[in-house]
Structure formats: structure tokens, C-alpha cells
Coordinates of C-alpha atoms in Angstrom, one line a residue:
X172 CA 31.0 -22.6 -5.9
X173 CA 29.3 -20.0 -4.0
X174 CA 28.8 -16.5 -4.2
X175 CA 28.3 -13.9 -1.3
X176 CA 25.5 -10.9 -2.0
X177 CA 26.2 -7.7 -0.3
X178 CA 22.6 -6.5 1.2
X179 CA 21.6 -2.8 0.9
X180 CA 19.0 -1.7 3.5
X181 CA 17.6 1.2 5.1
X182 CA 14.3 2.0 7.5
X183 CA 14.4 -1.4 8.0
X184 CA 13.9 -1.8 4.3
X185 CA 15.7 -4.2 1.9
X186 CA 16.4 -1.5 -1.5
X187 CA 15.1 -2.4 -5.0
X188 CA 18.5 -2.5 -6.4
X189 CA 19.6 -5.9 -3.7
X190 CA 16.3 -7.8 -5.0
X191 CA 17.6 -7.2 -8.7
X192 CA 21.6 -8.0 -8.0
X193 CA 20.2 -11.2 -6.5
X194 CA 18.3 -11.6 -9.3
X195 CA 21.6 -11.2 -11.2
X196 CA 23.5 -13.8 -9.2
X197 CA 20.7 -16.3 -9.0
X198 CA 21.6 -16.4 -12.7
X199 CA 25.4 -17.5 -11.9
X200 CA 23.7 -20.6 -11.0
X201 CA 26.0 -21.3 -7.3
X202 CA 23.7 -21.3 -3.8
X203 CA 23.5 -17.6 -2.4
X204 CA 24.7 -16.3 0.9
X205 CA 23.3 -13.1 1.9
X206 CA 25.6 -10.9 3.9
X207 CA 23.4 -7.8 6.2
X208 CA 25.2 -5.3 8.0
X209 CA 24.2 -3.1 10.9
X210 CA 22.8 -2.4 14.5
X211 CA 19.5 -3.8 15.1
X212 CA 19.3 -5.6 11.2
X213 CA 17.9 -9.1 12.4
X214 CA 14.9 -8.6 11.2
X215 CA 16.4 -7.6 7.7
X216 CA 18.5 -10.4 7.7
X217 CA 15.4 -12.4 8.5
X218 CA 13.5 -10.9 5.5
X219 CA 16.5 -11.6 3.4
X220 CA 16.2 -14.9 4.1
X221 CA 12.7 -15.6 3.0
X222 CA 13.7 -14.4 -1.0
X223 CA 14.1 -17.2 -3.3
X224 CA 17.5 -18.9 -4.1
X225 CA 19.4 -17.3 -0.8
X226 CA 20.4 -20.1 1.3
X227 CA 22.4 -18.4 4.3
X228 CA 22.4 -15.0 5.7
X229 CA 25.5 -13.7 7.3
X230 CA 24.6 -11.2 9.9
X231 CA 26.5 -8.6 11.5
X232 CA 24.7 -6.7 14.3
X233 CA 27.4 -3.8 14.7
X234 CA 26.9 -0.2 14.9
X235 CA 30.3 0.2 13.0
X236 CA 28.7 -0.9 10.0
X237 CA 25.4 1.3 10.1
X238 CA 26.0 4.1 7.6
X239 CA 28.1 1.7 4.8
X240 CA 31.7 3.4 5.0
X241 CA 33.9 1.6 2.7
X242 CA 36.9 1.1 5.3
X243 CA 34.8 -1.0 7.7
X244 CA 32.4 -3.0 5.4
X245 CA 34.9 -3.9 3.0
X246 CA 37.4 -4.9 5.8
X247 CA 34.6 -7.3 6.8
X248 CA 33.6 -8.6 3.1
X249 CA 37.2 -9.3 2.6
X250 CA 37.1 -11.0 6.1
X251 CA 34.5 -13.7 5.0
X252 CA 35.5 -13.9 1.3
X253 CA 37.3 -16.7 2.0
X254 CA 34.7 -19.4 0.6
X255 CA 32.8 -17.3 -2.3
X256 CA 34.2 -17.2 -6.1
X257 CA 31.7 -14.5 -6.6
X258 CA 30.7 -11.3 -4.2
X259 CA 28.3 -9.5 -5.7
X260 CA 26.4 -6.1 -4.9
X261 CA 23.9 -3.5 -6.9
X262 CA 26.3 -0.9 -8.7
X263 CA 24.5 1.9 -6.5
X264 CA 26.4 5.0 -4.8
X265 CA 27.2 2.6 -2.5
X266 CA 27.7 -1.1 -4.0
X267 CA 30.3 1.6 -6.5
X268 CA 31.9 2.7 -3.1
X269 CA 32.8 -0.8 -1.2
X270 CA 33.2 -3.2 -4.0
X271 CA 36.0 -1.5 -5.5
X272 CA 37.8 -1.5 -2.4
X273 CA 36.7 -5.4 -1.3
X274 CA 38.4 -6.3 -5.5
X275 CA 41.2 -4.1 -3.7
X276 CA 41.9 -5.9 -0.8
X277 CA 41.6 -9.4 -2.7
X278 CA 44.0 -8.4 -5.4
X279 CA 41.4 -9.4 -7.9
X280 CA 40.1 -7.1 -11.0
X281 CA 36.7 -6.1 -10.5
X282 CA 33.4 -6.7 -13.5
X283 CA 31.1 -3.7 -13.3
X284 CA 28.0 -2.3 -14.1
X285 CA 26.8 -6.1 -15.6
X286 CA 23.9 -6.6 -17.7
X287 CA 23.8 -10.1 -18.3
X288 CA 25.1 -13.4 -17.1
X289 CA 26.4 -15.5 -20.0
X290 CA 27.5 -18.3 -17.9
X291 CA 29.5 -18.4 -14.2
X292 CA 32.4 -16.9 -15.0
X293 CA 31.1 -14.6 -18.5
X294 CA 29.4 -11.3 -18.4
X295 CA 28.0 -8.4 -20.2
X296 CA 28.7 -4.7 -19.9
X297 CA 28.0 -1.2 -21.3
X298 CA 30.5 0.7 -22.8
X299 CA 31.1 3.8 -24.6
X300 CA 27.7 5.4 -23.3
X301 CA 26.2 2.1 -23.9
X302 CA 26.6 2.2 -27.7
X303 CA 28.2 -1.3 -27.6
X304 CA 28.7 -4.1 -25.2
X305 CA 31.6 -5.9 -24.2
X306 CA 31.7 -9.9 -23.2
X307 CA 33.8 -9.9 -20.3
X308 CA 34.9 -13.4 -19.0
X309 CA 36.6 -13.2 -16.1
X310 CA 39.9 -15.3 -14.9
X311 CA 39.8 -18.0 -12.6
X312 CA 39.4 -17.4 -8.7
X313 CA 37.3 -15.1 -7.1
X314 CA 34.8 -12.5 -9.4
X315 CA 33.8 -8.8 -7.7
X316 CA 31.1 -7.8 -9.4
X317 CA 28.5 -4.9 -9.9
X318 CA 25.1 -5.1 -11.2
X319 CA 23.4 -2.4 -13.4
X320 CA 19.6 -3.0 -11.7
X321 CA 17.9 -1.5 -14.6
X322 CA 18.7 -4.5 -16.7
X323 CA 17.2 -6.9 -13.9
X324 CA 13.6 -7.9 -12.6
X325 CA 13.7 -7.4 -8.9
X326 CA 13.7 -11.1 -7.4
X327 CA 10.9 -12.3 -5.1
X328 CA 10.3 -14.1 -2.1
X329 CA 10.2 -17.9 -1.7
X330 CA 9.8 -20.6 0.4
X331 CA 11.3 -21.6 3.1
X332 CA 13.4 -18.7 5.2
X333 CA 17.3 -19.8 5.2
X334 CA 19.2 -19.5 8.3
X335 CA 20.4 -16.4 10.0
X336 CA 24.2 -16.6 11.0
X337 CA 26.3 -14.1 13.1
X338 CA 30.0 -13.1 11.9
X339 CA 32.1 -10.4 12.8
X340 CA 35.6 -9.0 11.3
X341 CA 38.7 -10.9 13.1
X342 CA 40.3 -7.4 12.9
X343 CA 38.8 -4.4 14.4
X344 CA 37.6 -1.8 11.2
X345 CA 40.0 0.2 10.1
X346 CA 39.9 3.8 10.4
X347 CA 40.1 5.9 7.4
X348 CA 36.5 8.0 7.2
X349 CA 34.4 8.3 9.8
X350 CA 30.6 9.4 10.2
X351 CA 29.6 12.9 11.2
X352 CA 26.0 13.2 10.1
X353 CA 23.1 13.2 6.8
X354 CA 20.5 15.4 5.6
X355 CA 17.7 13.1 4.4
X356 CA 15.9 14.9 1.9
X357 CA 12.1 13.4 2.5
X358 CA 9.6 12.9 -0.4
X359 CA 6.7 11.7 -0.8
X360 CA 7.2 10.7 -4.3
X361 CA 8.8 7.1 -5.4
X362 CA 12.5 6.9 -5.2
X363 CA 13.9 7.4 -8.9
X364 CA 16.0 4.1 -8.9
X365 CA 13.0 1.7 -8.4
X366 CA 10.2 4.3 -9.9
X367 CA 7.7 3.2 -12.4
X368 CA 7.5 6.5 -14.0
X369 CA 10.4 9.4 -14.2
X370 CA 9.6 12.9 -15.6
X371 CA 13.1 14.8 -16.2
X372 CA 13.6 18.2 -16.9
X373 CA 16.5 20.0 -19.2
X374 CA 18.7 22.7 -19.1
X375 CA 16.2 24.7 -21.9
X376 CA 13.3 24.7 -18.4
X377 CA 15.9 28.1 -17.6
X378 CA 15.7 28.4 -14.0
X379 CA 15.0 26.6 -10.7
X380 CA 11.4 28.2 -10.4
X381 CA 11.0 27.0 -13.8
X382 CA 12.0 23.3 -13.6
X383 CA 9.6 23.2 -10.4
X384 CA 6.5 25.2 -11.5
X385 CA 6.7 22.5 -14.8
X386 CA 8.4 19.4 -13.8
X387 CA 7.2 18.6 -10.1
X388 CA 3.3 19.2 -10.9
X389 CA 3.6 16.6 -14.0
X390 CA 5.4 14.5 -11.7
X391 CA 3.0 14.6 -9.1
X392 CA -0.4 14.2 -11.5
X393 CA 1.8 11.0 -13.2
X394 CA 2.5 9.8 -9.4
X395 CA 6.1 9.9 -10.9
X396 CA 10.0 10.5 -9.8
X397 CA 11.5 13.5 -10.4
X398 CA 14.9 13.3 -12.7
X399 CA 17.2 16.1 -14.8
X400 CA 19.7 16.2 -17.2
X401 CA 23.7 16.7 -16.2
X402 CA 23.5 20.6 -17.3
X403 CA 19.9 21.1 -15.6
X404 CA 21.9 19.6 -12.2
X405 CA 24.9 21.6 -13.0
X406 CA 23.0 24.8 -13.6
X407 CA 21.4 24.6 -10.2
X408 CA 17.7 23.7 -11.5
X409 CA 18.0 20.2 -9.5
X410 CA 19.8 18.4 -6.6
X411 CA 23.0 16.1 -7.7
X412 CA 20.1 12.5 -6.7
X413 CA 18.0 13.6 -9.3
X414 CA 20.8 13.5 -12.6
X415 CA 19.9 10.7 -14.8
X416 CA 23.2 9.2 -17.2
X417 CA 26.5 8.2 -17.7
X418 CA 27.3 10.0 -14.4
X419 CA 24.4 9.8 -12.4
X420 CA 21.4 7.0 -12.3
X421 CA 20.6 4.6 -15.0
X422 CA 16.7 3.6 -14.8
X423 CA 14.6 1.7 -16.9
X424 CA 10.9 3.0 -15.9
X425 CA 7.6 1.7 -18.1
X426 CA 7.3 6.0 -18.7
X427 CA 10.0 8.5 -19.1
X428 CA 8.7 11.4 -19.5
X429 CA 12.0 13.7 -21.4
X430 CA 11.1 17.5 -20.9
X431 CA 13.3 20.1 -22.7
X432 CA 16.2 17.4 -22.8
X433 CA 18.1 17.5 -26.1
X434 CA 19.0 13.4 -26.1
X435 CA 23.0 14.1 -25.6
X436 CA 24.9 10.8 -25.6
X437 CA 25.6 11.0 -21.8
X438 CA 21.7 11.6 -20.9
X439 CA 20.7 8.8 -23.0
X440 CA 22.7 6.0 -21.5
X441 CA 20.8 6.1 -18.4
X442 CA 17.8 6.1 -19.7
X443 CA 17.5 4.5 -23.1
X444 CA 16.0 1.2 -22.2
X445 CA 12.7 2.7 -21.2
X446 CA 10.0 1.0 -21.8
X447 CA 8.0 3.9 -23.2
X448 CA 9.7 7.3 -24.2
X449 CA 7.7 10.7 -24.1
X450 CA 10.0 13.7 -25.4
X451 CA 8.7 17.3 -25.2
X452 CA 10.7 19.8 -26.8
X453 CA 10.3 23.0 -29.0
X454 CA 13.6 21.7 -31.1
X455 CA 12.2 18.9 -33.8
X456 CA 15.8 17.7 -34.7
X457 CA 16.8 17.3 -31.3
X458 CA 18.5 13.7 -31.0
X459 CA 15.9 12.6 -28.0
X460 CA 13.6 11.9 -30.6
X461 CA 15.5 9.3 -32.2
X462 CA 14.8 7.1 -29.4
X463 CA 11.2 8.4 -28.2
X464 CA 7.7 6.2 -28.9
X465 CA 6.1 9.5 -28.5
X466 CA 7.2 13.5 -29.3
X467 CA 5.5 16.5 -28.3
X468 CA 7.3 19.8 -30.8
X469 CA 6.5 22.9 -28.9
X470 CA 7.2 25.4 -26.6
X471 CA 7.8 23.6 -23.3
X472 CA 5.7 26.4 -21.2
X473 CA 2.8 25.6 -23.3
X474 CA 2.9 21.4 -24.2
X475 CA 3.3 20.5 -20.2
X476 CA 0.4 22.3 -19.0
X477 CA -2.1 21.3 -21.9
X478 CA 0.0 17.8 -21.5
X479 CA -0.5 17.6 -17.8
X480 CA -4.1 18.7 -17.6
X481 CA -5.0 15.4 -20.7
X482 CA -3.2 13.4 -17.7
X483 CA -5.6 14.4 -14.9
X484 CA -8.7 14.3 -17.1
X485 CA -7.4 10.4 -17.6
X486 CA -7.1 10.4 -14.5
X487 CA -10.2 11.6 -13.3
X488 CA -8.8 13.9 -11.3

């Protein structure tokens, strides 16, 4: 029994949410093989190797596979399967993209979004919102499976680095999508997945100027990520990478800061297993204090500043 871990990376980088699926199927208890895709990623696959419990790293230095399109990376996954009863991956924007399509082309079901490992072949997920969770146990033969990172500690480095193997598709990549460019927004604030702190802004912040005069300098005194609600990102206060919930990122800081967010069922599930909850908002029935530590009633124009400015004096700033 063996199980194959699809390895995120960019800037030469492995992401948080790898180090926490690995963490996931270290749990499933079967020696790990690390597959790490793209030009020049030997020296990811190299600092794959040196994480506890991976035993192998599969590495394909191909240019084909450098931006993650579905078509060509799962082609290749489904190319290697052949030995694994698991393949796992982060349920990120990307893991959601390939896996589905690997499950696809080994006519197995896929387990998503996982928050626990029962035993090798039984798992728990959200659903409904993540008001109750379902035991899946999955048939025999091979599992696909997703992980939900924010219910995992991000594993850490060993011992001894495992070997560094070269494989390539026996097929050339199908077609399907091809790549035609990015616009890499640049920040110099941690990336909201992995971030220790998040401060999120609502739909009641009223305009674009307004969710950046009062959400970005709380975020920036707290050294935080920047998050919003589904109707702040729909009204155009926030990009789409900044929506927190059921439909955008799930994350589990040790702070999340909730400004002017009313606690609606969707919002909630991606953020409810916070370690500590902060909600500021003038409305003192609103349902985000149900699952706050801490709540701030008040006008939202007033609370952050005097709230922001008790931050820096902490701070010493």
C-alpha cells in the first residue's frame, strides 16, 4: 500500500497547503511518494525529499507541466497511478482542478475536502456548511482524495532526503486548455491560506475606498492577510482571492479579525475553526457573535480606528 502526493510549488517554493496534505496522508499510515512537476523543479523535488515520512520523489522536469493545467498533469498522475491505492493533493484552486479529473480518468469516486483520517480507507468531511460531518469509507482499490489544510498542522522536515526519480507521461499531454499568460498580484502581506492572522471586511464597510481606508491599515498594524465576505467580493469592495467560505478559502488563523460581517452560514464555514474570533459590528444580534471569543458593538468607522490605534500602542509602534 502506497500512496502518491501531488506537490504544489511556486518561486521555487513548496506551498503551505502540500506540507499539511502530507501531513494528512502520513496519517493513512502507507510510505509516501512525492510527485513534483515542472521546468527546472529539482531542487523542489530535492526539498521535498528532505520532509518526514516521504520516501520517493517522482520528478518531472517538463515545461508542459509548469502552470498546473488539468489536461497535462492529470494525464501524467493517471500515467503513474498504477502502484498507489491513494493519490492525494491539498483541496486548493488547483488540487480542486486536477484531482477531479485524475478520479476521472481512473473511473474511481473521488473523497474531498477531508478532515480527518479514521483509518486507510475511512475519512471525515464537512457538509452542509460544515454543520455536520459525514464518515466516508471509501471502496476497495484506489482512493483520490482532497485535503481541507485548515484542519492539518503543516508537516516538517526529517532526516534523511529520499531519492529523486525522473518519470515522464508514456503519451504526449493532451490538449484541451492551453496557457496564455497571469497577472500576479504582488503583496507584501502573508498569503491568506497559510496566514497567522486574517482581518475580513463586510458588505456593511459600503464601498471599495471604504473597505481599504479600514481594513488594509488594521491588517497591516496586525502584520495580517486581508479577507472579505461573498457580498463584499461580489459588490466590488475586494478581489475574488480574498473571499473567505463555502465558496472561496477556508482558513483556520490563531486571529480572525470579522469586520462588518454579519456571520451568514456560508461565511462561517470557512472560517469557524479559528482559533480566536474578533467580531466588530454596529448590529448586536448579528449571528457572528455566536461564534466570536471577543465582540466589539459599534459603528464600524469608529471601533477600527480606536481598535487599530490599542493595536499599535501594544505594539509599540
Amino acid at each position: 500500500m502506497t500512496t502518491l502526493l501531488f506537490v504544489e510549488h511556486g518561486n521555487g517554493q513548496i506551498k503551505d497547503g502540500t506540507l499539511k496534505a502530507l501531513a494528512a496522508a502520513k496519517q493513512i499510515g502507507a510510505p509516501i511518494h512525492a510527485l513534483v512537476l515542472g521546468t527546472g523543479s529539482r531542487a523542489v523535488a530535492e526539498a521535498v525529499g528532505r520532509f518526514d515520512g516521504i520516501d520517493k520523489v517522482l520528478n518531472a522536469e517538463d515545461g508542459v507541466y509548469d502552470h498546473d493545467l488539468a489536461e497535462p498533469v492529470s494525464a501524467l498522475i493517471a500515467a503513474v497511478a498504477e502502484p498507489y491505492d491513494a493519490i492525494i493533493a491539498s483541496a486548493s484552486t488547483t488540487g480542486k482542478n486536477v484531482l477531479p479529473r485524475v478520479a476521472a480518468l481512473l473511473d474511481v469516486a473521488q473523497i474531498s475536502d477531508i478532515i480527518k483520517v479514521v483509518s486507510p480507507d475511512t475519512f471525515e468531511r464537512p457538509i452542509y456548511a460544515g454543520n455536520a460531518i459525514q464518515a466516508v469509507q471509501a471502496p476497495a482499490g484506489k482512493k483520490v482524495i482532497t485535503v481541507r489544510t485548515a484542519a492539518f498542522k503543516a508537516a516538517e522536515e526529517g532526516g534523511a532526503a529520499a531519492p529523486v526519480e525522473a518519470v515522464s507521461a508514456s503519451a504526449s499531454a493532451p490538449g484541451g486548455s492551453s496557457f496564455k499568460g497571469e497577472e500576479i498580484a504582488k503583496s507584501d502581506r502573508p498569503e491568506l491560506a497559510a496566514a497567522r492572522i486574517v482581518v475580513s471586511g463586510g458588505r456593511s464597510l459600503g464601498s471599495s475606498e471604504k473597505f481599504k481606508a479600514l481594513i488594509e491599515p488594521l491588517a497591516d498594524t496586525l502584520g495580517a492577510a486581508v479577507g472579505a465576505s461573498r457580498a463584499a467580493v461580489d459588490a466590488g469592495y475586494a478581489p475574488n482571492d480574498w473571499q473567505v467560505g463555502q465558496t472561496g478559502k477556508v482558513v483556520a488563523p490563531d486571529l480572525y479579525v470579522a469586520v462588518g460581517i454579519s456571520g451568514a452560514i456560508q461565511h462561517l464555514a470557512g472560517m469557524k475553526d479559528s482559533k480566536v474570533i474578533v467580531a466588530i459590528n454596529k448590529d448586536e444580534d448579528a449571528p457572528i457573535f455566536q461564534v466570536a471569543d471577543y465582540g466589539i458593538v459599534g459603528d464600524l468607522f469608529q471601533a477600527v480606528p480606536e481598535f487599530q490605534a490599542e493595536v499599535a500602542k501594544a505594539k509599540g509602534l
